[in-house]
């Protein structure tokens, strides 16, 4: 009856955001359940329920009611009536709203339909190792993603518009510069490692490891890292992932190999890094962009800093290696930490990205980034991908790709329309090294603490500097605020140089 | 643009039902997760998400859009344009719609609020064994449930209006007659058993049973019963329950006691009986009343027929006892089946309903039914409940209740507003005996098959006769169609007389 006051419209706006958040939580629980515990026959009805929920989300987000509330909040922001936090919320919701409202419903439906089908076609093509099976779908997907970029709008490259979904406000140009620097270092550095006289045999780490004991060891590491089991779980699934229904309910999964315990341990620690970010968001910001991670690249920095910079280096193993030796006497009792450490970090170019070491991993990403950027910019044709892929594998990794399955067909991303996602993996590595250098300055005796199994100060540093801010800052501002510099490849290059220079006696 | 054809409105009506069903599925997965796997801190946000989803459901169901579609379908039904199945759908949705739309929103909110609080107050009162703590809440709940009956409307007793939610179209009067007959039999029969010279010691069944092995044995029984693990799961929770997200995704839980394997086995089989009903519904009817169970009483008949009439009798154990002896050598190797069988079925009046045997269980229900009917009809006062409870325990079970916790406070139902639910437990027993007698006539050598571990014909009989029909028939018509008689207590009384007459040599 009474005319609504301006304050009320902001409250109502936040309430609507919270409703959307509840729908998203419901969606994420159903998705988690599907991947982890759902019985096989539940697949079809569950897909329908998930489709219904995402339709509801889309409709409610783009409803005229929500639009009005967003407009009213924008007006108040323009008048300077909002707090900085409120302004950040409005800014970020508006970003997402504008992008989504530019996408015609028919287009969204077609993209959903094509990528759903493409997933199975890609799986079939990979099984048969035949790119031609996937080709018509990938062509269609590239075409649709170029359309998406047109709808979203961009200044320089259409690739910017796709990247923006994963790494808000980053541009193809910036990333090209950073990755080119990294490539200039990595390619000759890899050659040096390969021609080093130091021979390392990673096979000594293989064994016969009880899955139960692997899980126990994984849980011990998670507890030490500060992952809260009161606000989270660890389960098993085919592909490891982290999913947050709320900062108080963050779940990770891992998978296990009887012969290689580092297969699961690396994944578990990687996912726990993501999970600490999600548990570190402020519960009171749940449902608003302040309760969301700033970008995929920064998210990835949290998994990589734990998986690699912490857990593939000496201080970590000074604490954990005796425990590992105790738990898995065979083979570790007879391996000294001085033999264990290089074996854990041996460098070996291979065809498969997900099995790559810290050095070659980034060459896999650079390859994909260069290809997908060129695809979207229209400077290469989809038909030529296998050839281009194989040339780049040769150039970057010095290998001859044996077939499509181990080459251009190995990753699921493109089949799902996830073009623009790959570079965030390497951005994560760059961010992680840059953050870690700052943490070493800020946290007294950081590596001594790690070597004593104490991770509290480091975790709190990450939480205070990164997690609690959600999307309050842009990623580029956040990294500048924390480290005093823009994101660059220098810290990561220095880290690799020092570490692998020692290991390979370069 | 074009005027919608009548056919279209029916299709749209069914589509809306399906949307509601997806929301219900989402709700049920979130509820299951909460009870089974959710980390502790997830509780508060999850409660909010569940409240949001149930609000959405309520709002969508009572929306003017849905009402219009329902009205249009009703009109077509009146003109005889619908198939019998379509008419049944409209009939049942209308029943639910009319009831819900009669409840003022303020009333629904108050009931939700009061029962949510009452749950914790009840738990506290039970802990302290002090009815006075719970009294003001129970008074309020009885008052609200009487109001609910007024809103819903009724012919004879307000209790009818409450019963109707759980056992559609049943009346207090009918049930009173049936339960009175049963009581007239049970009270003297129990006395006879108690004064029998046959002494049975159920303690011989106790032991030290590995939980893992209990689970394995439970799974074996479930597989034999025909529970599909492709379309279902078995997990662990504090209170056993069955939940169906869809006929292709039906989940049961059990709980385990190291010293008593029948504690979990009975529950597991009980829940599997419910689950077979849910798995037996037709997937193509998902979302409509034809894809829902006919009544709680009939649902309970499916759990009771397996838990008691099948799995507490000789043919079942002729097959399973040797397997049990093999799996749990201690203590069963030295117990013959002739000593095992009476021990499994020993009768002993006790205070706690959920621990009661096949005879005394129904006396617990009769007690609750008489009390709650009188409360709603206003012939007794809530203040006097402990006194009335204790008198009835004395009259029916011959026991002196020691305190409120083991008396009037033992059940959770009333604190949640579940008045009218209790009689469905005993109706389940009556239905189960009546159905089983018919099955023995219809299925050649039924008990020989059971004794051979073959349950397929029996399960298919239940499916064909009961499950696949959903709510197509009313419960009273269904039981008449199947057995040729109205529901009555005769078959159950005969079953008890014969079984316990033999065991106690009466």
Coordinates of C-alpha atoms in Angstrom, one line a residue, chain B:
Chain B
X1 CA -1.9 -15.7 -29.5
X2 CA -4.2 -18.4 -30.7
X3 CA -6.9 -19.5 -28.2
X4 CA -5.6 -22.5 -26.3
X5 CA -7.4 -25.7 -27.2
X6 CA -8.8 -27.8 -24.3
X7 CA -6.3 -30.5 -24.9
X8 CA -3.5 -28.0 -24.4
X9 CA -4.8 -27.0 -21.0
X10 CA -4.6 -30.6 -19.8
X11 CA -1.1 -31.0 -21.1
X12 CA -0.1 -27.8 -19.4
X13 CA -1.8 -29.0 -16.2
X14 CA 0.3 -32.1 -16.3
X15 CA 3.5 -30.1 -17.1
X16 CA 2.8 -27.9 -14.1
X17 CA 2.4 -31.1 -12.0
X18 CA 5.8 -32.3 -13.2
X19 CA 7.4 -29.0 -12.3
X20 CA 6.1 -29.3 -8.8
X21 CA 7.4 -32.9 -8.8
X22 CA 10.9 -31.6 -9.7
X23 CA 10.8 -29.2 -6.8
X24 CA 9.6 -32.0 -4.5
X25 CA 12.5 -34.2 -5.7
X26 CA 15.0 -31.4 -5.0
X27 CA 13.5 -31.0 -1.6
X28 CA 13.7 -34.7 -0.9
X29 CA 17.3 -35.0 -2.0
X30 CA 18.2 -32.1 0.3
X31 CA 16.4 -33.7 3.1
X32 CA 18.0 -37.0 2.6
X33 CA 21.4 -35.4 2.4
X34 CA 20.7 -33.6 5.6
X35 CA 19.9 -36.8 7.5
X36 CA 22.7 -38.9 6.0
X37 CA 25.8 -37.0 4.9
X38 CA 25.5 -33.2 5.6
X39 CA 28.3 -31.8 7.8
X40 CA 27.1 -30.5 11.1
X41 CA 27.5 -26.8 10.4
X42 CA 25.3 -27.1 7.3
X43 CA 22.3 -27.4 9.4
X44 CA 21.2 -23.7 9.6
X45 CA 21.7 -22.8 5.9
X46 CA 20.1 -26.1 4.9
X47 CA 17.0 -25.3 7.0
X48 CA 16.7 -22.0 5.2
X49 CA 17.1 -23.6 1.8
X50 CA 14.4 -26.2 2.7
X51 CA 12.1 -23.5 4.0
X52 CA 12.6 -21.6 0.8
X53 CA 11.8 -24.6 -1.4
X54 CA 8.7 -25.5 0.6
X55 CA 7.5 -21.9 0.3
X56 CA 8.0 -22.0 -3.5
X57 CA 6.1 -25.3 -3.7
X58 CA 3.2 -23.9 -1.7
X59 CA 3.1 -20.7 -3.7
X60 CA 3.3 -22.5 -7.1
X61 CA 0.6 -25.0 -6.1
X62 CA -1.8 -22.4 -4.9
X63 CA -1.0 -19.9 -7.7
X64 CA -3.9 -18.5 -9.7
X65 CA -2.3 -20.0 -12.9
X66 CA -2.4 -23.5 -11.4
X67 CA -5.9 -23.0 -10.2
X68 CA -7.1 -22.0 -13.7
X69 CA -5.5 -25.1 -15.2
X70 CA -7.1 -27.3 -12.5
X71 CA -10.5 -25.7 -13.1
X72 CA -10.2 -26.2 -16.8
X73 CA -9.4 -29.9 -16.3
X74 CA -12.3 -30.2 -13.8
X75 CA -14.6 -28.8 -16.5
X76 CA -13.4 -31.3 -19.0
X77 CA -13.8 -34.1 -16.5
X78 CA -17.4 -33.0 -15.8
X79 CA -18.0 -33.2 -19.5
X80 CA -16.7 -36.8 -19.6
X81 CA -13.8 -35.9 -21.8
X82 CA -11.1 -37.4 -19.7
X83 CA -9.8 -41.0 -19.5
X84 CA -10.3 -42.7 -16.1
X85 CA -6.6 -42.2 -15.4
X86 CA -6.8 -38.5 -16.2
X87 CA -10.0 -38.2 -14.0
X88 CA -8.2 -39.8 -11.1
X89 CA -5.4 -37.3 -11.4
X90 CA -7.8 -34.4 -11.4
X91 CA -9.8 -35.9 -8.5
X92 CA -6.7 -36.3 -6.3
X93 CA -5.0 -33.0 -7.2
X94 CA -8.3 -31.2 -6.5
X95 CA -8.6 -32.9 -3.1
X96 CA -5.2 -31.6 -2.1
X97 CA -5.7 -28.2 -3.7
X98 CA -9.0 -27.7 -1.9
X99 CA -7.6 -28.6 1.5
X100 CA -4.5 -26.5 1.1
X101 CA -6.4 -23.5 -0.3
X102 CA -8.7 -23.6 2.8
X103 CA -5.7 -23.0 5.1
X104 CA -5.1 -19.3 5.7
X105 CA -1.4 -18.5 5.1
X106 CA -1.1 -17.0 8.6
X107 CA -2.4 -20.3 10.0
X108 CA 0.1 -22.3 8.0
X109 CA 3.0 -20.1 9.2
X110 CA 1.9 -20.3 12.8
X111 CA 1.7 -24.1 12.7
X112 CA 5.1 -24.3 11.1
X113 CA 6.6 -22.0 13.7
X114 CA 5.0 -23.7 16.7
X115 CA 5.9 -27.2 15.6
X116 CA 9.5 -26.2 14.8
X117 CA 9.9 -24.8 18.3
X118 CA 7.9 -27.6 19.8
X119 CA 10.3 -30.2 18.5
X120 CA 13.1 -28.9 20.6
X121 CA 10.9 -28.3 23.6
X122 CA 9.6 -31.9 23.4
X123 CA 13.2 -33.2 23.1
X124 CA 14.1 -31.3 26.2
X125 CA 11.0 -32.4 28.1
X126 CA 11.7 -36.0 27.2
X127 CA 15.3 -35.7 28.3
X128 CA 14.2 -34.3 31.7
X129 CA 11.2 -36.7 31.7
X130 CA 8.9 -33.8 32.5
X131 CA 5.6 -33.5 30.7
X132 CA 5.0 -30.0 32.2
X133 CA 7.7 -28.6 30.0
X134 CA 6.0 -29.8 26.9
X135 CA 2.4 -29.1 28.1
X136 CA 2.0 -25.5 26.8
X137 CA 3.2 -26.5 23.4
X138 CA 1.1 -29.6 23.1
X139 CA -1.9 -27.5 24.2
X140 CA -1.2 -25.0 21.4
X141 CA -0.7 -27.8 18.9
X142 CA -4.0 -29.5 19.8
X143 CA -5.7 -26.2 19.5
X144 CA -4.1 -25.5 16.1
X145 CA -5.0 -29.0 14.8
X146 CA -8.6 -28.5 15.9
X147 CA -8.5 -25.3 13.9
X148 CA -7.0 -27.1 11.0
X149 CA -9.9 -29.6 11.1
X150 CA -12.4 -26.7 11.2
X151 CA -10.7 -25.1 8.1
X152 CA -10.6 -28.4 6.3
X153 CA -14.2 -29.2 7.2
X154 CA -15.6 -32.6 8.3
X155 CA -19.0 -34.4 8.7
X156 CA -18.8 -36.2 12.0
X157 CA -15.6 -35.9 14.0
X158 CA -12.9 -33.3 13.6
X159 CA -10.5 -36.2 13.8
X160 CA -11.7 -37.3 10.4
X161 CA -10.2 -34.2 8.9
X162 CA -6.8 -34.9 10.3
X163 CA -6.8 -38.6 9.5
X164 CA -7.7 -37.7 5.9
X165 CA -4.2 -36.4 5.3
X166 CA -2.6 -39.8 6.0
X167 CA -5.4 -42.2 5.2
X168 CA -7.6 -40.4 2.6
X169 CA -11.3 -40.8 3.1
X170 CA -11.0 -43.0 6.2
X171 CA -13.1 -42.0 9.2
X172 CA -12.6 -42.1 13.0
X173 CA -15.7 -44.2 13.3
X174 CA -14.7 -46.9 10.9
X175 CA -11.3 -47.1 12.5
X176 CA -12.7 -47.1 16.0
X177 CA -14.8 -50.2 15.2
X178 CA -11.9 -52.1 13.6
X179 CA -9.4 -51.2 16.4
X180 CA -12.0 -52.0 19.1
X181 CA -12.4 -55.5 17.6
X182 CA -8.7 -55.9 17.6
X183 CA -8.4 -54.7 21.2
X184 CA -11.1 -57.1 22.3
X185 CA -8.9 -59.9 21.0
X186 CA -5.5 -58.6 21.9
X187 CA -5.9 -57.9 25.6
X188 CA -7.1 -61.3 26.7
X189 CA -4.8 -63.0 24.2
X190 CA -1.8 -61.2 25.7
X191 CA -2.8 -62.4 29.2
X192 CA -3.0 -66.0 27.9
X193 CA 0.5 -65.7 26.5
X194 CA 1.8 -64.2 29.7
X195 CA 0.4 -67.0 31.7
X196 CA 1.5 -69.7 29.3
X197 CA 3.9 -72.3 30.8
X198 CA 6.1 -71.9 27.7
X199 CA 9.2 -69.9 28.6
X200 CA 11.1 -68.2 25.9
X201 CA 14.4 -66.4 26.3
X202 CA 15.1 -63.8 23.6
X203 CA 18.5 -63.1 25.1
X204 CA 20.0 -66.1 23.2
X205 CA 19.9 -64.0 20.0
X206 CA 22.4 -61.4 21.5
X207 CA 26.0 -61.4 20.4
X208 CA 28.8 -59.3 19.2
X209 CA 28.1 -58.7 15.5
X210 CA 30.5 -56.7 13.2
X211 CA 28.6 -53.8 11.7
X212 CA 30.2 -54.5 8.3
X213 CA 28.9 -58.1 8.4
X214 CA 25.5 -56.9 9.4
X215 CA 25.4 -54.6 6.4
X216 CA 26.4 -57.4 4.1
X217 CA 23.7 -59.6 5.5
X218 CA 21.2 -56.8 5.2
X219 CA 22.2 -56.2 1.5
X220 CA 21.9 -59.9 0.8
X221 CA 18.3 -59.9 2.1
X222 CA 17.5 -56.7 0.2
X223 CA 18.8 -58.2 -3.1
X224 CA 16.7 -61.4 -2.5
X225 CA 13.7 -59.3 -1.8
X226 CA 14.2 -57.6 -5.1
X227 CA 15.2 -54.1 -4.0
X228 CA 17.1 -52.6 -6.9
X229 CA 20.4 -51.1 -6.0
X230 CA 20.5 -49.7 -9.6
X231 CA 17.5 -47.6 -8.6
X232 CA 18.3 -47.2 -4.9
X233 CA 20.7 -47.1 -2.0
X234 CA 21.1 -48.2 1.6
X235 CA 22.8 -45.8 4.0
X236 CA 22.9 -45.2 7.8
X237 CA 21.1 -42.6 9.8
X238 CA 19.9 -42.1 13.4
X239 CA 16.3 -43.0 12.6
X240 CA 15.7 -45.4 9.7
X241 CA 13.6 -44.0 6.9
X242 CA 12.7 -44.5 3.2
X243 CA 12.7 -41.6 0.8
X244 CA 11.9 -41.6 -2.9
X245 CA 13.1 -38.9 -5.2
X246 CA 11.7 -40.8 -8.2
X247 CA 10.8 -44.5 -8.8
X248 CA 14.4 -44.8 -10.2
X249 CA 16.0 -43.3 -7.1
X250 CA 14.6 -44.7 -3.8
X251 CA 16.8 -44.7 -0.7
X252 CA 16.5 -46.4 2.6
X253 CA 18.5 -46.0 5.8
X254 CA 19.1 -48.3 8.7
X255 CA 20.9 -48.1 12.0
X256 CA 23.1 -50.7 13.7
X257 CA 23.5 -52.2 17.2
X258 CA 26.7 -54.3 17.7
X259 CA 24.9 -56.6 20.1
X260 CA 21.6 -57.1 18.3
X261 CA 21.6 -57.7 14.6
X262 CA 17.8 -58.0 14.5
X263 CA 17.6 -54.3 15.5
X264 CA 19.0 -53.3 12.1
X265 CA 17.7 -56.3 10.1
X266 CA 14.1 -55.7 11.0
X267 CA 14.4 -52.0 10.2
X268 CA 16.2 -52.7 6.9
X269 CA 13.5 -55.1 5.8
X270 CA 10.8 -52.8 7.0
X271 CA 12.2 -49.9 5.0
X272 CA 12.8 -52.1 2.0
X273 CA 9.1 -53.0 2.0
X274 CA 8.3 -49.3 1.7
X275 CA 11.0 -48.9 -0.9
X276 CA 9.6 -51.7 -3.1
X277 CA 6.3 -49.8 -3.2
X278 CA 8.2 -46.7 -4.3
X279 CA 10.3 -48.6 -6.9
X280 CA 7.1 -50.3 -8.0
X281 CA 5.3 -47.1 -8.9
X282 CA 5.3 -46.4 -12.7
X283 CA 8.0 -44.0 -13.8
X284 CA 5.7 -42.6 -16.5
X285 CA 3.3 -41.5 -13.8
X286 CA 6.0 -39.5 -11.9
X287 CA 4.6 -36.2 -10.8
X288 CA 1.0 -37.2 -10.9
X289 CA -1.1 -38.8 -8.1
X290 CA -1.0 -42.0 -10.2
X291 CA 2.7 -42.1 -9.3
X292 CA 2.0 -41.7 -5.6
X293 CA 1.2 -44.3 -2.9
X294 CA -2.5 -44.7 -2.2
X295 CA -2.3 -44.1 1.6
X296 CA 0.0 -44.3 4.6
X297 CA -1.9 -47.4 5.8
X298 CA -1.3 -49.2 2.6
X299 CA 2.3 -48.0 2.5
X300 CA 2.8 -49.4 6.0
X301 CA 1.2 -52.7 4.9
X302 CA 4.1 -53.1 2.5
X303 CA 6.7 -52.6 5.1
X304 CA 4.9 -54.8 7.7
X305 CA 4.2 -57.6 5.3
X306 CA 7.9 -58.0 4.6
X307 CA 9.2 -57.1 8.1
X308 CA 6.7 -59.3 10.0
X309 CA 4.6 -61.7 7.9
X310 CA 7.5 -62.7 5.7
X311 CA 10.6 -62.1 7.8
X312 CA 9.4 -63.1 11.2
X313 CA 8.0 -66.5 10.1
X314 CA 9.3 -69.9 9.4
X315 CA 9.5 -70.1 5.6
X316 CA 11.8 -67.1 5.4
X317 CA 14.2 -68.5 8.0
X318 CA 14.2 -71.9 6.5
X319 CA 16.1 -70.2 3.7
X320 CA 18.0 -67.6 5.6
X321 CA 18.9 -69.2 8.9
X322 CA 21.6 -71.5 7.5
X323 CA 23.1 -68.4 5.8
X324 CA 22.9 -66.5 9.1
X325 CA 24.5 -69.3 11.0
X326 CA 27.3 -69.4 8.4
X327 CA 27.9 -65.6 8.6
X328 CA 27.6 -65.3 12.4
X329 CA 28.8 -68.6 13.7
X330 CA 28.7 -67.2 17.2
X331 CA 26.0 -67.6 18.7
X332 CA 23.9 -69.1 15.9
X333 CA 25.8 -72.3 15.2
X334 CA 24.8 -73.7 18.5
X335 CA 21.1 -72.6 18.3
X336 CA 18.7 -74.7 16.3
X337 CA 16.1 -73.1 14.1
X338 CA 13.5 -74.5 16.5
X339 CA 14.9 -72.5 19.4
X340 CA 15.7 -69.5 17.2
X341 CA 12.2 -69.0 15.8
X342 CA 10.4 -68.6 19.2
X343 CA 13.2 -66.4 20.5
X344 CA 12.8 -64.1 17.5
X345 CA 9.0 -63.9 18.2
X346 CA 8.9 -63.7 22.0
X347 CA 6.2 -61.5 23.4
X348 CA 6.9 -59.2 26.2
X349 CA 4.9 -56.0 27.1
X350 CA 7.1 -53.0 27.4
X351 CA 6.8 -49.3 27.6
X352 CA 8.4 -48.4 24.2
X353 CA 6.3 -48.7 21.1
X354 CA 9.2 -49.0 18.7
X355 CA 10.6 -51.9 20.6
X356 CA 7.3 -53.8 20.8
X357 CA 6.5 -57.3 19.3
X358 CA 3.8 -58.0 16.8
X359 CA 1.1 -58.4 19.5
X360 CA 1.8 -55.5 21.9
X361 CA 2.7 -53.1 19.2
X362 CA -0.9 -52.7 18.3
X363 CA -1.9 -52.0 21.9
X364 CA 0.5 -49.1 21.9
X365 CA -1.2 -47.8 18.7
X366 CA -4.7 -48.3 20.1
X367 CA -3.7 -46.3 23.2
X368 CA -2.4 -43.4 21.1
X369 CA -5.4 -43.5 18.8
X370 CA -7.9 -43.3 21.6
X371 CA -6.0 -40.5 23.3
X372 CA -5.5 -38.3 20.2
X373 CA -9.1 -38.8 19.0
X374 CA -10.4 -37.7 22.4
X375 CA -8.0 -34.7 22.4
X376 CA -9.2 -33.5 19.1
X377 CA -12.9 -34.2 19.9
X378 CA -12.3 -32.3 23.1
X379 CA -13.4 -35.0 25.5
X380 CA -10.2 -35.0 27.5
X381 CA -7.8 -32.2 28.5
X382 CA -4.2 -32.0 27.5
X383 CA -3.3 -31.4 31.2
X384 CA -4.5 -34.9 32.1
X385 CA -2.5 -36.8 29.5
X386 CA 0.1 -38.4 31.8
X387 CA -2.6 -39.7 34.1
X388 CA -4.7 -41.0 31.2
X389 CA -1.7 -42.4 29.4
X390 CA -0.7 -44.4 32.6
X391 CA -4.2 -45.7 33.1
X392 CA -4.3 -47.0 29.5
X393 CA -0.9 -48.5 29.7
X394 CA -2.1 -50.4 32.8
X395 CA -5.4 -51.4 31.1
X396 CA -3.9 -52.5 27.8
X397 CA -0.4 -53.7 28.6
X398 CA -0.7 -54.4 32.3
X399 CA 2.2 -52.2 33.2
X400 CA 2.9 -49.3 35.5
X401 CA 4.6 -46.5 33.5
X402 CA 7.7 -45.4 35.4
X403 CA 8.0 -41.8 34.1
X404 CA 6.9 -39.4 31.3
X405 CA 9.9 -40.1 29.1
X406 CA 8.9 -43.8 28.8
X407 CA 5.3 -42.8 28.7
X408 CA 3.5 -39.9 27.2
X409 CA 6.7 -38.2 25.9
X410 CA 8.2 -41.1 24.0
X411 CA 7.0 -40.3 20.5
X412 CA 8.0 -37.4 18.3
X413 CA 4.8 -37.3 16.3
X414 CA 2.6 -34.9 18.3
X415 CA 5.4 -32.4 18.6
X416 CA 5.4 -32.1 14.8
X417 CA 1.7 -31.8 14.6
X418 CA 1.3 -35.4 13.3
X419 CA -2.0 -36.1 14.9
X420 CA -3.9 -38.8 12.9
X421 CA -0.8 -40.6 11.8
X422 CA -0.6 -43.3 14.5
X423 CA -3.5 -45.5 13.4
X424 CA -1.9 -46.0 10.0
X425 CA 0.7 -48.2 11.7
X426 CA -2.0 -50.7 12.8
X427 CA -4.0 -50.3 9.7
X428 CA -0.8 -51.4 8.0
X429 CA -0.8 -54.6 10.0
X430 CA -4.4 -55.3 9.2
X431 CA -4.0 -54.6 5.5
X432 CA -0.8 -56.7 5.4
X433 CA -2.5 -59.8 6.8
X434 CA -5.5 -59.4 4.5
X435 CA -3.3 -58.9 1.5
X436 CA -1.1 -61.9 2.4
X437 CA -4.0 -64.3 2.7
X438 CA -5.1 -63.3 -0.8
X439 CA -1.6 -63.6 -2.1
X440 CA -1.4 -67.2 -0.7
X441 CA -4.5 -68.0 -2.7
X442 CA -3.2 -66.3 -5.9
X443 CA 0.4 -67.3 -5.9
X444 CA 0.9 -71.0 -6.2
X445 CA 3.1 -72.4 -3.4
X446 CA 3.9 -69.0 -2.1
X447 CA 5.5 -70.2 1.2
X448 CA 7.5 -72.9 -0.5
X449 CA 8.9 -70.3 -2.7
X450 CA 9.8 -68.1 0.2
X451 CA 11.4 -71.1 1.9
X452 CA 13.5 -71.5 -1.3
X453 CA 14.6 -67.8 -1.1
X454 CA 12.4 -67.0 -4.1
X455 CA 10.5 -63.8 -3.6
X456 CA 9.9 -62.8 -7.2
X457 CA 6.3 -64.0 -7.6
X458 CA 5.2 -62.5 -4.3
X459 CA 6.9 -59.1 -5.1
X460 CA 5.3 -59.1 -8.5
X461 CA 2.0 -59.8 -7.0
X462 CA 2.3 -56.8 -4.7
X463 CA 3.5 -54.7 -7.6
X464 CA 0.7 -55.7 -9.9
X465 CA -2.1 -55.6 -7.3
X466 CA -1.0 -52.5 -5.4
X467 CA 2.1 -50.5 -6.5
X468 CA 1.5 -49.8 -10.1
X469 CA -1.9 -48.3 -9.5
X470 CA -0.7 -45.4 -7.4
X471 CA -3.7 -43.3 -6.3
X472 CA -5.9 -44.5 -9.2
X473 CA -8.2 -46.3 -6.7
X474 CA -9.1 -45.1 -3.2
X475 CA -7.5 -47.3 -0.5
X476 CA -10.9 -48.8 0.4
X477 CA -11.7 -49.7 -3.2
X478 CA -8.2 -51.1 -3.7
X479 CA -8.5 -53.5 -0.7
X480 CA -11.9 -54.5 -1.9
X481 CA -10.7 -55.1 -5.5
X482 CA -7.8 -57.2 -4.3
X483 CA -9.3 -59.2 -1.4
X484 CA -13.0 -59.1 -2.1
X485 CA -13.7 -57.6 1.3
X486 CA -13.5 -54.4 3.1
X487 CA -10.6 -53.8 5.5
X488 CA -11.2 -55.8 8.7
X489 CA -9.2 -57.2 11.6
X490 CA -10.1 -60.8 11.1
X491 CA -7.1 -61.9 9.0
X492 CA -4.7 -60.2 11.3
X493 CA -6.3 -61.8 14.4
X494 CA -6.3 -65.2 12.7
X495 CA -2.6 -64.8 11.8
X496 CA -1.7 -63.9 15.4
X497 CA -3.8 -66.6 16.9
X498 CA -2.3 -69.3 14.8
X499 CA 1.3 -68.1 15.0
X500 CA 1.4 -67.3 18.7
X501 CA -0.9 -70.2 19.6
X502 CA 1.7 -72.5 18.3
X503 CA 4.7 -70.7 19.8
X504 CA 3.2 -70.4 23.2
X505 CA 1.4 -73.7 23.0
X506 CA -2.0 -72.1 23.9

